[in-house]
Amino acid sequence: MTKLAYLQCPTGISGDMCLGAVVSLGVPLEYLTEKLNCLGIEHEYQLRAELVHRNGQQATKVYVDLINVNHHDDHDHSQHHARHLPEIEQMILKAGLPSRAEAWSLAVFRQLAVAEGAVHGVAPEKVHFHEVGAVDAIVDIVGTCLGLDWLGIESNHKGLPLLYCSPLPTGGGTVRAAHGQMAVPVPAVLKLWEMRACPVYSNGIEREMVTPTGAAIATTLAVDFSSPPPMTVKQVGLGAGSIHLPIPNILRLWLGEATNLTNLTDKLTVGFTDKSATKSVAKDTSPTLESISVLETQIDDLSPQAIGYVFEALFAAGALDVFTQSVGMKKSRPGILLTVICHPENLHNCEAVLFRETTTLGIRHSTQERTILQREIQQVETEYGVVRLKVAWTGQANDKVIANVQPEYEDCAELARKQNVAWREIQRLALQNWYTQKIKFHS
C-alpha cells in the first residue's frame, strides 16, 4: 500500500507545530538531534519535547532552545547570527542527511528565500534576513523533512512526499517581526501563498495563524491543498502551537495508506514551485471530507415574517444551508435557534447578514467537518420540458456507484405550473426518463 500523509491545519501551521506533529508520530528526538547536529549547529541550540494541553486536548510541543540567546518569540532573532541562503545550502549539503530529507530541506529554504527576495526586492541568494538564518527555523525545516522521511511517506516522480494539506486560515491583527510591526498575514506568507495559488480562508481568529516557516513547508512539500485523499488512517500526530486560541491550537498530521488510488505516484505532477498543480486524485472520488463553519444564534424578539427574508439573504451571502428550531428561552419565552452552515471563506458575509437583518446581539461560530458525496447537474427531457437533476455518487469518477438522483424542485414546479400538471408527475417522469437513459447507455 502507498503510505501518504495529510496536514489538517484548523489553526494554521508553523515550523515548530510541524516538528511536534512528526515527533508525536514516533520520530525519535534522539534521531533528529543526531542528524541536525551534522549541520554544525550543535553548540547553538538544544531540542526538547513535552506533552502539553490546548483547550483540554493533549499534543506534543517541541522547543528549540537557543543557547546564550535572549529569545523572546518566533520572530525575534536580532541577537543571533543571521545567514544567507548559500550558507544554509552548504550546511545542508555537507551534513550527509538522507537524500530525500536533503532535497526537501533545500527546496523549502529556496522557496522561502524566493518569497523573501520578492518582498524585499533582492535576489534570493542576497537575502539577509533572520527568519531563514535563525537556528530554530533551520531546526524546524530540516527536522520536519527528516521526520517525514523517517516515517516512510512515499514520493512521487517529482521527488515530493505524498503530503496533502488543508486550506489555510489567514489570521489577522499584527505581529512583531525582525523588520518591525507587520500586518498578519506577514508579507512573506502572502507571497508564498501567491506563488502556489494557495487556498485560504478566515476562521475569525485575529492572530498569526501561519508563519513564514510553516507556509514554506506547506507550499513547497504539499502536492495539493484540498480535502483529505482517500486513505486508511493509521496514526495521527498532534503538534501543539505556542499560543492559546479559542479552539485547540493543534496541527494534526494524519498518517495512512492510500485507498482507491491507481498509480498515484505517476499521476501527481506538481513541482516545488508550480502554480498550476494538477487536480488531486481525491477530487475525483467520493465521499470526501471538507471543513465548514457553523453559525448559531437564538432569537425571541423578531417577527416571523422576517425569517423568510433572512433565509434568502443568507443563501445569497454563500450559506450552504439554513434552518431553524423551536427553543424555550429565558423568562419562559418561546424563540428559535437559527443555524447557518457555510464554507469558512463565507463566514463573515453570513455573520454580517445575521447582525444586519435580525435582532441578535451575539453569534456563536465553530469549525466542523462534514463528509459529502460528489455530485453534478445533469438534464433530462420529458414530454413537458427539460428538468435538471442532481446526481451524487460514491467511488472514483471513472467507476461511479450512483448513490442518489434528485430532480431539481424549481424545474419541476415551473413545468407543473406552466403545463397544469401535478408536481409529483413531473418529478416521476424526470426520474423515469433519467434511469431509462442510463439503462440504454450501459446496454
Short mmCIF file of C-alpha atoms in Angstrom, two decimals:
data_model
loop_
_atom_site.label_atom_id
_atom_site.label_comp_id
_atom_site.label_asym_id
_atom_site.label_seq_id
_atom_site.Cartn_x
_atom_site.Cartn_y
_atom_site.Cartn_z
CA MET A 1 0.00 0.00 0.00
CA THR A 2 1.11 3.58 -0.69
CA LYS A 3 1.92 5.49 2.51
CA LEU A 4 0.85 9.14 2.50
CA ALA A 5 0.05 11.94 4.94
CA TYR A 6 -2.40 14.80 5.36
CA LEU A 7 -1.83 18.09 7.21
CA GLN A 8 -5.03 19.35 8.83
CA CYS A 9 -4.49 22.98 9.84
CA PRO A 10 -7.56 24.39 11.68
CA THR A 11 -5.32 26.93 13.46
CA GLY A 12 -2.72 27.26 10.75
CA ILE A 13 0.82 25.94 10.55
CA SER A 14 4.27 26.82 11.88
CA GLY A 15 7.63 25.10 11.86
CA ASP A 16 7.52 24.03 15.50
CA MET A 17 3.99 22.63 15.05
CA CYS A 18 5.22 20.51 12.11
CA LEU A 19 8.14 19.27 14.19
CA GLY A 20 5.81 18.47 17.09
CA ALA A 21 3.50 16.51 14.79
CA VAL A 22 6.26 14.24 13.44
CA VAL A 23 7.65 13.66 16.94
CA SER A 24 4.10 12.81 18.05
CA LEU A 25 4.02 10.16 15.31
CA GLY A 26 7.06 8.46 16.81
CA VAL A 27 10.09 10.08 15.17
CA PRO A 28 12.75 9.81 17.93
CA LEU A 29 14.04 13.11 19.28
CA GLU A 30 17.47 11.49 19.55
CA TYR A 31 17.45 10.69 15.82
CA LEU A 32 16.53 14.28 14.92
CA THR A 33 19.20 15.70 17.22
CA GLU A 34 21.88 13.38 15.81
CA LYS A 35 21.11 14.35 12.21
CA LEU A 36 20.61 18.05 12.94
CA ASN A 37 23.96 18.26 14.75
CA CYS A 38 25.61 17.26 11.45
CA LEU A 39 24.68 20.75 10.23
CA GLY A 40 27.33 22.19 12.55
CA ILE A 41 24.88 23.94 14.88
CA GLU A 42 25.15 21.60 17.87
CA HIS A 43 26.52 24.40 20.10
CA GLU A 44 23.74 26.83 19.18
CA TYR A 45 20.58 25.04 20.32
CA GLN A 46 19.02 22.32 22.42
CA LEU A 47 15.97 20.29 21.34
CA ARG A 48 13.34 19.08 23.78
CA ALA A 49 9.72 17.96 23.66
CA GLU A 50 6.87 17.64 26.14
CA LEU A 51 3.17 16.84 26.19
CA VAL A 52 1.00 19.93 26.68
CA HIS A 53 -2.72 20.68 26.68
CA ARG A 54 -4.52 23.03 24.33
CA ASN A 55 -8.17 23.60 25.29
CA GLY A 56 -8.22 20.26 27.08
CA GLN A 57 -6.59 18.30 24.24
CA GLN A 58 -3.12 16.79 24.59
CA ALA A 59 -0.46 17.39 21.94
CA THR A 60 3.31 17.39 21.53
CA LYS A 61 5.17 20.68 21.89
CA VAL A 62 8.75 20.79 20.59
CA TYR A 63 11.06 23.54 21.84
CA VAL A 64 14.22 24.77 20.13
CA ASP A 65 16.13 26.43 22.98
CA LEU A 66 18.79 28.75 21.64
CA ILE A 67 21.98 28.76 23.68
CA ASN A 68 23.19 32.13 25.01
CA VAL A 69 20.45 33.98 23.14
CA ASN A 70 17.75 36.16 24.66
CA HIS A 71 14.95 34.59 22.62
CA HIS A 72 11.59 36.32 23.08
CA ASP A 73 9.37 34.88 20.34
CA ASP A 74 9.32 33.18 16.97
CA HIS A 75 10.24 36.40 15.15
CA ASP A 76 12.86 37.96 17.43
CA HIS A 77 16.27 36.77 16.26
CA SER A 78 18.08 40.11 16.38
CA GLN A 79 20.72 38.75 18.79
CA HIS A 80 21.50 35.61 16.80
CA HIS A 81 23.65 35.02 13.73
CA ALA A 82 21.66 35.55 10.53
CA ARG A 83 22.61 33.54 7.47
CA HIS A 84 22.29 33.92 3.73
CA LEU A 85 20.69 31.19 1.61
CA PRO A 86 24.01 29.92 0.09
CA GLU A 87 25.43 29.36 3.59
CA ILE A 88 22.38 27.34 4.63
CA GLU A 89 22.51 25.31 1.42
CA GLN A 90 26.16 24.42 2.05
CA MET A 91 25.33 23.41 5.64
CA ILE A 92 22.65 21.01 4.37
CA LEU A 93 24.75 19.60 1.53
CA LYS A 94 27.71 18.86 3.84
CA ALA A 95 25.60 17.28 6.59
CA GLY A 96 25.20 13.86 4.96
CA LEU A 97 21.44 13.82 5.52
CA PRO A 98 19.19 11.13 3.96
CA SER A 99 18.83 12.03 0.29
CA ARG A 100 15.09 12.82 0.43
CA ALA A 101 15.41 14.93 3.59
CA GLU A 102 18.29 16.83 1.97
CA ALA A 103 16.34 17.53 -1.23
CA TRP A 104 13.19 18.58 0.62
CA SER A 105 15.09 20.85 3.02
CA LEU A 106 16.91 22.59 0.18
CA ALA A 107 13.63 23.08 -1.69
CA VAL A 108 11.86 24.60 1.34
CA PHE A 109 14.69 27.07 2.01
CA ARG A 110 14.85 28.00 -1.66
CA GLN A 111 11.10 28.62 -1.73
CA LEU A 112 11.31 30.80 1.38
CA ALA A 113 14.28 32.75 0.01
CA VAL A 114 12.47 33.39 -3.28
CA ALA A 115 9.47 34.74 -1.39
CA GLU A 116 11.54 36.94 0.93
CA GLY A 117 13.58 38.18 -2.01
CA ALA A 118 10.42 39.15 -3.88
CA VAL A 119 9.13 41.01 -0.82
CA HIS A 120 12.36 42.96 -0.30
CA GLY A 121 13.30 43.37 -3.95
CA VAL A 122 16.57 41.41 -3.93
CA ALA A 123 17.80 38.14 -5.41
CA PRO A 124 17.15 35.06 -3.26
CA GLU A 125 20.91 34.50 -2.79
CA LYS A 126 21.30 38.06 -1.48
CA VAL A 127 18.53 37.84 1.09
CA HIS A 128 19.98 38.58 4.52
CA PHE A 129 17.23 38.04 6.99
CA HIS A 130 16.74 36.45 10.34
CA GLU A 131 13.77 34.17 9.73
CA VAL A 132 15.67 31.90 7.31
CA GLY A 133 19.04 32.17 9.05
CA ALA A 134 17.84 31.62 12.62
CA VAL A 135 18.80 28.30 14.13
CA ASP A 136 15.26 27.47 15.23
CA ALA A 137 13.98 27.90 11.64
CA ILE A 138 16.76 25.61 10.39
CA VAL A 139 15.89 23.01 13.01
CA ASP A 140 12.15 23.27 12.25
CA ILE A 141 12.53 22.88 8.49
CA VAL A 142 15.29 20.28 8.34
CA GLY A 143 13.79 18.43 11.33
CA THR A 144 10.38 18.24 9.67
CA CYS A 145 11.91 16.92 6.44
CA LEU A 146 13.91 14.35 8.42
CA GLY A 147 10.72 13.30 10.18
CA LEU A 148 8.69 12.89 7.00
CA ASP A 149 11.47 10.79 5.51
CA TRP A 150 11.78 8.66 8.69
CA LEU A 151 8.02 7.99 8.64
CA GLY A 152 8.40 6.40 5.21
CA ILE A 153 5.96 8.61 3.30
CA GLU A 154 6.17 7.74 -0.39
CA SER A 155 7.48 10.15 -3.04
CA ASN A 156 6.01 10.92 -6.43
CA HIS A 157 8.09 11.02 -9.61
CA LYS A 158 8.94 14.68 -8.96
CA GLY A 159 10.51 13.71 -5.64
CA LEU A 160 7.79 15.32 -3.50
CA PRO A 161 6.43 13.46 -0.49
CA LEU A 162 2.82 12.34 -0.87
CA LEU A 163 1.78 15.03 1.58
CA TYR A 164 -1.58 16.78 1.28
CA CYS A 165 -2.67 19.88 3.15
CA SER A 166 -5.96 21.53 4.06
CA PRO A 167 -6.67 25.15 3.03
CA LEU A 168 -5.00 27.58 5.43
CA PRO A 169 -6.60 30.19 7.74
CA THR A 170 -5.46 33.77 7.16
CA GLY A 171 -5.45 35.04 10.74
CA GLY A 172 -5.35 38.79 11.39
CA GLY A 173 -4.03 41.60 13.56
CA THR A 174 -0.33 42.45 13.75
CA VAL A 175 2.88 40.74 14.83
CA ARG A 176 6.33 41.99 15.77
CA ALA A 177 8.99 40.71 13.35
CA ALA A 178 12.65 41.39 12.61
CA HIS A 179 11.62 44.25 10.29
CA GLY A 180 9.22 45.82 12.79
CA GLN A 181 5.47 45.62 13.36
CA MET A 182 3.69 43.87 10.49
CA ALA A 183 0.13 43.12 9.48
CA VAL A 184 -0.94 39.48 9.51
CA PRO A 185 -0.51 37.59 7.21
CA VAL A 186 3.06 38.89 7.00
CA PRO A 187 4.38 39.73 3.50
CA ALA A 188 6.48 36.56 3.11
CA VAL A 189 3.48 34.35 3.89
CA LEU A 190 1.32 36.21 1.39
CA LYS A 191 4.00 35.85 -1.27
CA LEU A 192 4.31 32.10 -0.61
CA TRP A 193 0.53 31.75 -0.96
CA GLU A 194 0.62 33.72 -4.20
CA MET A 195 3.46 31.62 -5.61
CA ARG A 196 1.50 28.42 -5.02
CA ALA A 197 -2.05 29.82 -5.57
CA CYS A 198 -2.80 28.50 -2.10
CA PRO A 199 -6.48 28.33 -1.00
CA VAL A 200 -7.07 30.30 2.21
CA TYR A 201 -10.00 31.39 4.39
CA SER A 202 -10.70 33.31 7.59
CA ASN A 203 -11.64 31.35 10.70
CA GLY A 204 -12.42 34.57 12.58
CA ILE A 205 -9.33 34.45 14.83
CA GLU A 206 -7.29 37.67 14.77
CA ARG A 207 -3.86 36.17 15.50
CA GLU A 208 -0.93 34.95 13.43
CA MET A 209 -2.13 31.60 12.09
CA VAL A 210 0.61 30.83 9.54
CA THR A 211 4.30 31.67 9.99
CA PRO A 212 6.76 32.04 7.11
CA THR A 213 8.46 28.78 8.07
CA GLY A 214 5.15 26.90 8.21
CA ALA A 215 3.98 28.43 4.92
CA ALA A 216 7.27 27.49 3.23
CA ILE A 217 6.98 23.86 4.38
CA ALA A 218 3.36 23.55 3.24
CA THR A 219 3.63 25.37 -0.09
CA THR A 220 6.83 23.53 -1.04
CA LEU A 221 6.10 19.97 0.02
CA ALA A 222 2.31 19.56 -0.23
CA VAL A 223 1.25 18.07 -3.56
CA ASP A 224 -2.24 19.55 -3.20
CA PHE A 225 -4.34 21.76 -0.92
CA SER A 226 -7.69 20.02 -0.60
CA SER A 227 -9.85 17.71 1.42
CA PRO A 228 -8.08 14.52 2.54
CA PRO A 229 -7.37 11.99 -0.21
CA PRO A 230 -9.00 8.55 0.07
CA MET A 231 -6.91 6.90 2.77
CA THR A 232 -6.98 4.48 5.66
CA VAL A 233 -5.84 6.49 8.69
CA LYS A 234 -3.26 4.52 10.67
CA GLN A 235 -2.00 7.15 13.10
CA VAL A 236 -2.48 10.85 13.87
CA GLY A 237 0.30 13.14 15.09
CA LEU A 238 -0.63 16.23 17.11
CA GLY A 239 1.75 19.20 17.11
CA ALA A 240 0.96 21.99 19.57
CA GLY A 241 1.31 25.68 18.79
CA SER A 242 2.68 28.21 21.25
CA ILE A 243 -0.31 30.49 21.80
CA HIS A 244 -3.71 29.70 23.29
CA LEU A 245 -6.67 30.26 20.95
CA PRO A 246 -10.49 29.90 21.13
CA ILE A 247 -10.11 26.45 19.51
CA PRO A 248 -7.31 23.94 20.20
CA ASN A 249 -4.10 25.27 18.65
CA ILE A 250 -3.02 21.92 17.24
CA LEU A 251 -1.69 20.84 13.85
CA ARG A 252 -2.93 17.35 13.01
CA LEU A 253 -0.80 15.15 10.76
CA TRP A 254 -2.71 12.11 9.51
CA LEU A 255 -0.52 9.18 8.52
CA GLY A 256 -2.15 6.44 6.47
CA GLU A 257 -2.32 4.29 3.39
CA ALA A 258 -3.93 5.25 0.10
CA THR A 259 -7.20 3.61 -0.91
CA ASN A 260 -8.80 3.52 -4.37
CA LEU A 261 -5.80 5.26 -5.90
CA THR A 262 -4.23 3.81 -9.05
CA ASN A 263 -0.66 4.72 -9.95
CA LEU A 264 -0.79 7.65 -7.56
CA THR A 265 2.88 8.49 -7.83
CA ASP A 266 2.60 8.76 -11.61
CA LYS A 267 -0.47 10.98 -11.57
CA LEU A 268 0.80 13.70 -9.25
CA THR A 269 2.95 16.06 -11.28
CA VAL A 270 3.17 19.26 -9.25
CA GLY A 271 6.68 20.70 -8.87
CA PHE A 272 8.19 22.53 -5.93
CA THR A 273 7.08 25.96 -7.15
CA ASP A 274 4.42 25.00 -9.68
CA LYS A 275 1.46 27.38 -9.75
CA SER A 276 -0.76 25.17 -11.86
CA ALA A 277 -0.84 21.91 -9.93
CA THR A 278 -2.82 19.10 -11.43
CA LYS A 279 -6.02 18.17 -9.67
CA SER A 280 -5.63 15.81 -6.75
CA VAL A 281 -6.97 12.33 -7.32
CA ALA A 282 -9.06 12.99 -4.22
CA LYS A 283 -11.16 15.48 -6.16
CA ASP A 284 -12.38 12.66 -8.40
CA THR A 285 -13.53 10.46 -5.55
CA SER A 286 -16.48 10.37 -3.20
CA PRO A 287 -17.25 10.74 -0.40
CA THR A 288 -14.81 13.49 0.62
CA LEU A 289 -14.18 15.44 3.81
CA GLU A 290 -14.38 19.22 3.96
CA SER A 291 -14.24 21.92 6.63
CA ILE A 292 -17.35 24.01 7.22
CA SER A 293 -18.30 26.87 9.52
CA VAL A 294 -21.44 26.67 11.66
CA LEU A 295 -23.11 29.84 12.99
CA GLU A 296 -25.82 29.74 15.64
CA THR A 297 -27.93 32.35 17.37
CA GLN A 298 -31.13 32.30 19.45
CA ILE A 299 -33.83 34.89 18.70
CA ASP A 300 -37.03 35.63 20.61
CA ASP A 301 -37.93 39.16 19.51
CA LEU A 302 -38.03 39.05 15.70
CA SER A 303 -41.18 38.97 13.57
CA PRO A 304 -41.64 35.56 11.90
CA GLN A 305 -42.24 37.46 8.65
CA ALA A 306 -38.55 38.45 8.63
CA ILE A 307 -37.23 34.91 8.80
CA GLY A 308 -38.00 34.08 5.16
CA TYR A 309 -36.12 37.19 4.02
CA VAL A 310 -33.17 36.30 6.29
CA PHE A 311 -33.01 32.86 4.66
CA GLU A 312 -32.82 34.39 1.18
CA ALA A 313 -30.15 36.90 2.24
CA LEU A 314 -28.04 34.17 3.85
CA PHE A 315 -28.15 31.95 0.78
CA ALA A 316 -27.18 34.96 -1.35
CA ALA A 317 -24.21 35.51 1.02
CA GLY A 318 -22.96 31.97 0.41
CA ALA A 319 -24.76 29.84 3.00
CA LEU A 320 -24.89 26.13 2.18
CA ASP A 321 -27.86 25.51 4.46
CA VAL A 322 -30.03 27.47 6.88
CA PHE A 323 -32.58 26.08 9.32
CA THR A 324 -34.47 26.97 12.50
CA GLN A 325 -35.58 25.02 15.56
CA SER A 326 -38.08 25.99 18.22
CA VAL A 327 -36.47 26.57 21.63
CA GLY A 328 -37.52 27.77 25.04
CA MET A 329 -35.52 30.79 26.18
CA LYS A 330 -35.01 32.81 29.35
CA LYS A 331 -38.09 34.20 31.11
CA SER A 332 -40.00 31.26 29.56
CA ARG A 333 -40.19 32.99 26.19
CA PRO A 334 -40.52 30.85 23.04
CA GLY A 335 -37.89 31.53 20.41
CA ILE A 336 -35.96 29.97 17.56
CA LEU A 337 -32.44 28.66 17.18
CA LEU A 338 -31.18 29.87 13.79
CA THR A 339 -28.32 27.79 12.37
CA VAL A 340 -26.26 28.63 9.28
CA ILE A 341 -23.79 26.29 7.56
CA CYS A 342 -21.27 27.79 5.15
CA HIS A 343 -17.76 27.41 3.84
CA PRO A 344 -15.19 29.17 6.07
CA GLU A 345 -14.49 31.85 3.47
CA ASN A 346 -18.17 32.96 3.63
CA LEU A 347 -18.39 33.09 7.44
CA HIS A 348 -18.05 36.86 7.74
CA ASN A 349 -20.58 37.53 4.96
CA CYS A 350 -23.18 35.32 6.66
CA GLU A 351 -22.40 36.82 10.05
CA ALA A 352 -22.93 40.32 8.64
CA VAL A 353 -26.37 39.29 7.33
CA LEU A 354 -27.40 37.98 10.76
CA PHE A 355 -26.35 41.18 12.51
CA ARG A 356 -27.99 43.35 9.85
CA GLU A 357 -31.27 41.52 9.35
CA THR A 358 -32.05 40.08 12.80
CA THR A 359 -32.19 41.37 16.36
CA THR A 360 -29.41 39.12 17.64
CA LEU A 361 -26.67 40.59 19.82
CA GLY A 362 -24.28 37.66 19.54
CA ILE A 363 -23.43 34.77 17.22
CA ARG A 364 -21.60 31.57 18.06
CA HIS A 365 -19.48 30.02 15.33
CA SER A 366 -17.42 26.86 15.16
CA THR A 367 -15.42 24.93 12.58
CA GLN A 368 -16.59 21.39 11.88
CA GLU A 369 -16.03 18.75 9.25
CA ARG A 370 -18.58 17.05 7.05
CA THR A 371 -18.41 14.17 4.64
CA ILE A 372 -20.05 14.91 1.30
CA LEU A 373 -20.82 12.99 -1.85
CA GLN A 374 -19.51 14.31 -5.13
CA ARG A 375 -22.33 15.46 -7.38
CA GLU A 376 -23.09 17.02 -10.74
CA ILE A 377 -26.09 18.51 -12.51
CA GLN A 378 -27.50 16.56 -15.46
CA GLN A 379 -30.51 17.25 -17.71
CA VAL A 380 -33.28 15.01 -18.95
CA GLU A 381 -36.06 15.56 -21.49
CA THR A 382 -39.68 14.92 -20.51
CA GLU A 383 -42.84 15.37 -22.56
CA TYR A 384 -43.44 18.62 -20.63
CA GLY A 385 -39.92 20.08 -20.90
CA VAL A 386 -36.35 19.83 -19.65
CA VAL A 387 -35.66 19.02 -15.99
CA ARG A 388 -32.29 19.24 -14.27
CA LEU A 389 -31.30 16.50 -11.81
CA LYS A 390 -28.64 16.43 -9.11
CA VAL A 391 -26.71 13.15 -9.37
CA ALA A 392 -24.45 12.05 -6.48
CA TRP A 393 -22.10 9.09 -6.38
CA THR A 394 -19.55 7.14 -4.39
CA GLY A 395 -16.30 5.72 -5.71
CA GLN A 396 -13.93 7.15 -8.28
CA ALA A 397 -15.15 9.37 -11.08
CA ASN A 398 -14.35 6.73 -13.71
CA ASP A 399 -16.02 3.99 -11.65
CA LYS A 400 -19.03 5.67 -10.06
CA VAL A 401 -21.70 3.99 -7.98
CA ILE A 402 -24.80 6.21 -8.08
CA ALA A 403 -25.98 6.98 -4.56
CA ASN A 404 -28.76 9.50 -5.15
CA VAL A 405 -30.65 11.13 -8.03
CA GLN A 406 -32.93 14.05 -7.28
CA PRO A 407 -34.81 16.28 -9.77
CA GLU A 408 -34.46 19.99 -9.09
CA TYR A 409 -37.54 21.25 -7.28
CA GLU A 410 -37.75 24.59 -9.09
CA ASP A 411 -37.64 22.97 -12.55
CA CYS A 412 -40.46 20.56 -11.64
CA ALA A 413 -42.51 23.34 -10.06
CA GLU A 414 -42.13 25.65 -13.06
CA LEU A 415 -43.22 22.96 -15.53
CA ALA A 416 -46.10 21.91 -13.28
CA ARG A 417 -47.42 25.47 -13.21
CA LYS A 418 -46.97 26.04 -16.95
CA GLN A 419 -48.46 22.72 -18.04
CA ASN A 420 -51.10 22.49 -15.29
CA VAL A 421 -49.75 19.08 -14.27
CA ALA A 422 -49.14 17.73 -10.79
CA TRP A 423 -45.66 18.43 -9.46
CA ARG A 424 -45.26 14.79 -8.44
CA GLU A 425 -45.96 13.69 -12.02
CA ILE A 426 -43.17 15.92 -13.39
CA GLN A 427 -40.76 14.56 -10.78
CA ARG A 428 -41.77 10.95 -11.57
CA LEU A 429 -41.25 11.43 -15.30
CA ALA A 430 -37.86 13.07 -14.78
CA LEU A 431 -36.62 10.17 -12.68
CA GLN A 432 -38.11 7.57 -15.02
CA ASN A 433 -36.52 9.12 -18.10
CA TRP A 434 -33.15 9.51 -16.38
CA TYR A 435 -33.00 5.85 -15.39
CA THR A 436 -34.20 4.82 -18.86
CA GLN A 437 -31.36 6.79 -20.46
CA LYS A 438 -28.88 5.26 -18.01
CA ILE A 439 -30.00 1.72 -18.90
CA LYS A 440 -29.78 2.45 -22.65
CA PHE A 441 -26.31 3.93 -22.22
CA HIS A 442 -24.96 0.84 -20.42
CA SER A 443 -26.71 -1.76 -22.63
#
